[in-house]
Amino acid sequence: MAKFLNTSATNYYLEELIKSASDRLILISPYLKLNDRIKELLEDKNRLKIDVRIIYGKSELQPTEISWLNELSFIRTSFCKNLHAKCYINESSCIITSLNLYEFSQVNNNEMGVYVSRDSDPEMYKDTYEEAQRIIRISDEVRISLEKVTTKETEIEQSSLSEISASKITTSKLAVQLKLKTPELLEKLISHGYINEVDSKQTLTPKGENAGGEAKSGRFGSYFIWPDDFSPN
């Protein structure tokens, strides 16, 4: 049965949820701004090699925080436009709440939340987890840089541009050409067999290679390029 949480209970259960994650952890919060306690908890998850996904809509990180985050190899960040949901999930429970991640431990705020256990409320947990996965799918995975936030599909470091043939363009530029959003085009490429996705890792298939697609790698991660006249079908 779901449990109602007030401000102090939300803080308590959120800390316990993060600490008890042994396989995966999903943190969905509009603002990416971390206090010392959250950093300490995430550092511990990184040491234990727990898969952590943070989905945010606006970053307020300072340069020192960006450097800190980039050192945590098991924590991945994704940007979701118009994100307003606040939801925190591990493999056994989840919290749906008004509490932003940066407000954690700020007991002066008046917050509400609902705690859901996978064992006692399997359907509610399943629905929440599936919606979190949908938000991840429509988000752009990013690696935050000191200079700018760069997505693997929307921007490429300047030094890599010289390697790209004039007749080939990135997935994001192809999406603009086809009047699609980048996540929409990626879904089409996956569903039509040009790209294979396993555990959020995307690779080019033989069909994608035959269509002229190429996998590239740069300082900000991997990306794909395609013939400028390519259209998935």
JSON list of N, CA and C in Angstrom, two decimals, residues 163 168 202-205 208-209 212-218 221-226:
[
{"chain": "A", "resi": 163, "resn": "GLU", "atom": "N", "xyz": [36.43, 15.25, -39.99]},
{"chain": "A", "resi": 163, "resn": "GLU", "atom": "CA", "xyz": [36.42, 13.85, -40.36]},
{"chain": "A", "resi": 163, "resn": "GLU", "atom": "C", "xyz": [35.15, 13.47, -41.11]},
{"chain": "A", "resi": 168, "resn": "LYS", "atom": "N", "xyz": [27.70, 13.64, -45.79]},
{"chain": "A", "resi": 168, "resn": "LYS", "atom": "CA", "xyz": [27.07, 12.98, -44.65]},
{"chain": "A", "resi": 168, "resn": "LYS", "atom": "C", "xyz": [26.83, 13.98, -43.52]},
{"chain": "A", "resi": 202, "resn": "GLN", "atom": "N", "xyz": [23.60, 2.32, -27.94]},
{"chain": "A", "resi": 202, "resn": "GLN", "atom": "CA", "xyz": [23.20, 2.22, -29.34]},
{"chain": "A", "resi": 202, "resn": "GLN", "atom": "C", "xyz": [24.40, 1.86, -30.22]},
{"chain": "A", "resi": 203, "resn": "THR", "atom": "N", "xyz": [24.17, 0.90, -31.13]},
{"chain": "A", "resi": 203, "resn": "THR", "atom": "CA", "xyz": [25.20, 0.50, -32.08]},
{"chain": "A", "resi": 203, "resn": "THR", "atom": "C", "xyz": [24.60, 0.42, -33.48]},
{"chain": "A", "resi": 204, "resn": "LEU", "atom": "N", "xyz": [25.44, 0.62, -34.47]},
{"chain": "A", "resi": 204, "resn": "LEU", "atom": "CA", "xyz": [24.99, 0.57, -35.86]},
{"chain": "A", "resi": 204, "resn": "LEU", "atom": "C", "xyz": [24.85, -0.89, -36.30]},
{"chain": "A", "resi": 205, "resn": "THR", "atom": "N", "xyz": [23.74, -1.22, -36.95]},
{"chain": "A", "resi": 205, "resn": "THR", "atom": "CA", "xyz": [23.52, -2.58, -37.44]},
{"chain": "A", "resi": 205, "resn": "THR", "atom": "C", "xyz": [24.09, -2.71, -38.86]},
{"chain": "A", "resi": 208, "resn": "GLY", "atom": "N", "xyz": [22.18, -0.60, -41.12]},
{"chain": "A", "resi": 208, "resn": "GLY", "atom": "CA", "xyz": [22.57, 0.80, -41.02]},
{"chain": "A", "resi": 208, "resn": "GLY", "atom": "C", "xyz": [23.83, 1.10, -41.79]},
{"chain": "A", "resi": 209, "resn": "GLU", "atom": "N", "xyz": [24.79, 0.18, -41.73]},
{"chain": "A", "resi": 209, "resn": "GLU", "atom": "CA", "xyz": [26.04, 0.35, -42.47]},
{"chain": "A", "resi": 209, "resn": "GLU", "atom": "C", "xyz": [25.79, 0.31, -43.97]},
{"chain": "A", "resi": 212, "resn": "GLY", "atom": "N", "xyz": [24.70, 3.41, -45.48]},
{"chain": "A", "resi": 212, "resn": "GLY", "atom": "CA", "xyz": [25.69, 4.49, -45.50]},
{"chain": "A", "resi": 212, "resn": "GLY", "atom": "C", "xyz": [25.95, 5.12, -44.16]},
{"chain": "A", "resi": 213, "resn": "GLY", "atom": "N", "xyz": [25.36, 4.56, -43.11]},
{"chain": "A", "resi": 213, "resn": "GLY", "atom": "CA", "xyz": [25.60, 5.10, -41.78]},
{"chain": "A", "resi": 213, "resn": "GLY", "atom": "C", "xyz": [26.98, 4.76, -41.27]},
{"chain": "A", "resi": 214, "resn": "GLU", "atom": "N", "xyz": [27.53, 5.66, -40.44]},
{"chain": "A", "resi": 214, "resn": "GLU", "atom": "CA", "xyz": [28.85, 5.43, -39.84]},
{"chain": "A", "resi": 214, "resn": "GLU", "atom": "C", "xyz": [28.78, 5.80, -38.36]},
{"chain": "A", "resi": 215, "resn": "ALA", "atom": "N", "xyz": [29.45, 5.01, -37.55]},
{"chain": "A", "resi": 215, "resn": "ALA", "atom": "CA", "xyz": [29.58, 5.32, -36.13]},
{"chain": "A", "resi": 215, "resn": "ALA", "atom": "C", "xyz": [30.87, 6.09, -35.92]},
{"chain": "A", "resi": 216, "resn": "LYS", "atom": "N", "xyz": [30.77, 7.20, -35.21]},
{"chain": "A", "resi": 216, "resn": "LYS", "atom": "CA", "xyz": [31.94, 8.03, -34.92]},
{"chain": "A", "resi": 216, "resn": "LYS", "atom": "C", "xyz": [32.11, 8.16, -33.41]},
{"chain": "A", "resi": 217, "resn": "SER", "atom": "N", "xyz": [33.29, 8.53, -33.01]},
{"chain": "A", "resi": 217, "resn": "SER", "atom": "CA", "xyz": [33.58, 8.72, -31.59]},
{"chain": "A", "resi": 217, "resn": "SER", "atom": "C", "xyz": [34.35, 10.01, -31.40]},
{"chain": "A", "resi": 218, "resn": "GLY", "atom": "N", "xyz": [33.92, 10.79, -30.41]},
{"chain": "A", "resi": 218, "resn": "GLY", "atom": "CA", "xyz": [34.59, 12.05, -30.11]},
{"chain": "A", "resi": 218, "resn": "GLY", "atom": "C", "xyz": [34.77, 12.23, -28.62]},
{"chain": "A", "resi": 221, "resn": "GLY", "atom": "N", "xyz": [31.61, 11.70, -26.63]},
{"chain": "A", "resi": 221, "resn": "GLY", "atom": "CA", "xyz": [30.87, 10.45, -26.77]},
{"chain": "A", "resi": 221, "resn": "GLY", "atom": "C", "xyz": [30.72, 10.03, -28.22]},
{"chain": "A", "resi": 222, "resn": "SER", "atom": "N", "xyz": [29.96, 8.97, -28.44]},
{"chain": "A", "resi": 222, "resn": "SER", "atom": "CA", "xyz": [29.76, 8.44, -29.77]},
{"chain": "A", "resi": 222, "resn": "SER", "atom": "C", "xyz": [28.56, 9.08, -30.46]},
{"chain": "A", "resi": 223, "resn": "TYR", "atom": "N", "xyz": [28.53, 9.01, -31.79]},
{"chain": "A", "resi": 223, "resn": "TYR", "atom": "CA", "xyz": [27.43, 9.56, -32.57]},
{"chain": "A", "resi": 223, "resn": "TYR", "atom": "C", "xyz": [27.43, 8.88, -33.93]},
{"chain": "A", "resi": 224, "resn": "PHE", "atom": "N", "xyz": [26.38, 9.11, -34.71]},
{"chain": "A", "resi": 224, "resn": "PHE", "atom": "CA", "xyz": [26.25, 8.51, -36.03]},
{"chain": "A", "resi": 224, "resn": "PHE", "atom": "C", "xyz": [26.16, 9.61, -37.09]},
{"chain": "A", "resi": 225, "resn": "ILE", "atom": "N", "xyz": [26.65, 9.30, -38.29]},
{"chain": "A", "resi": 225, "resn": "ILE", "atom": "CA", "xyz": [26.46, 10.19, -39.43]},
{"chain": "A", "resi": 225, "resn": "ILE", "atom": "C", "xyz": [25.81, 9.39, -40.55]},
{"chain": "A", "resi": 226, "resn": "TRP", "atom": "N", "xyz": [25.07, 10.10, -41.42]},
{"chain": "A", "resi": 226, "resn": "TRP", "atom": "CA", "xyz": [24.27, 9.47, -42.45]},
{"chain": "A", "resi": 226, "resn": "TRP", "atom": "C", "xyz": [24.38, 10.24, -43.76]}
]
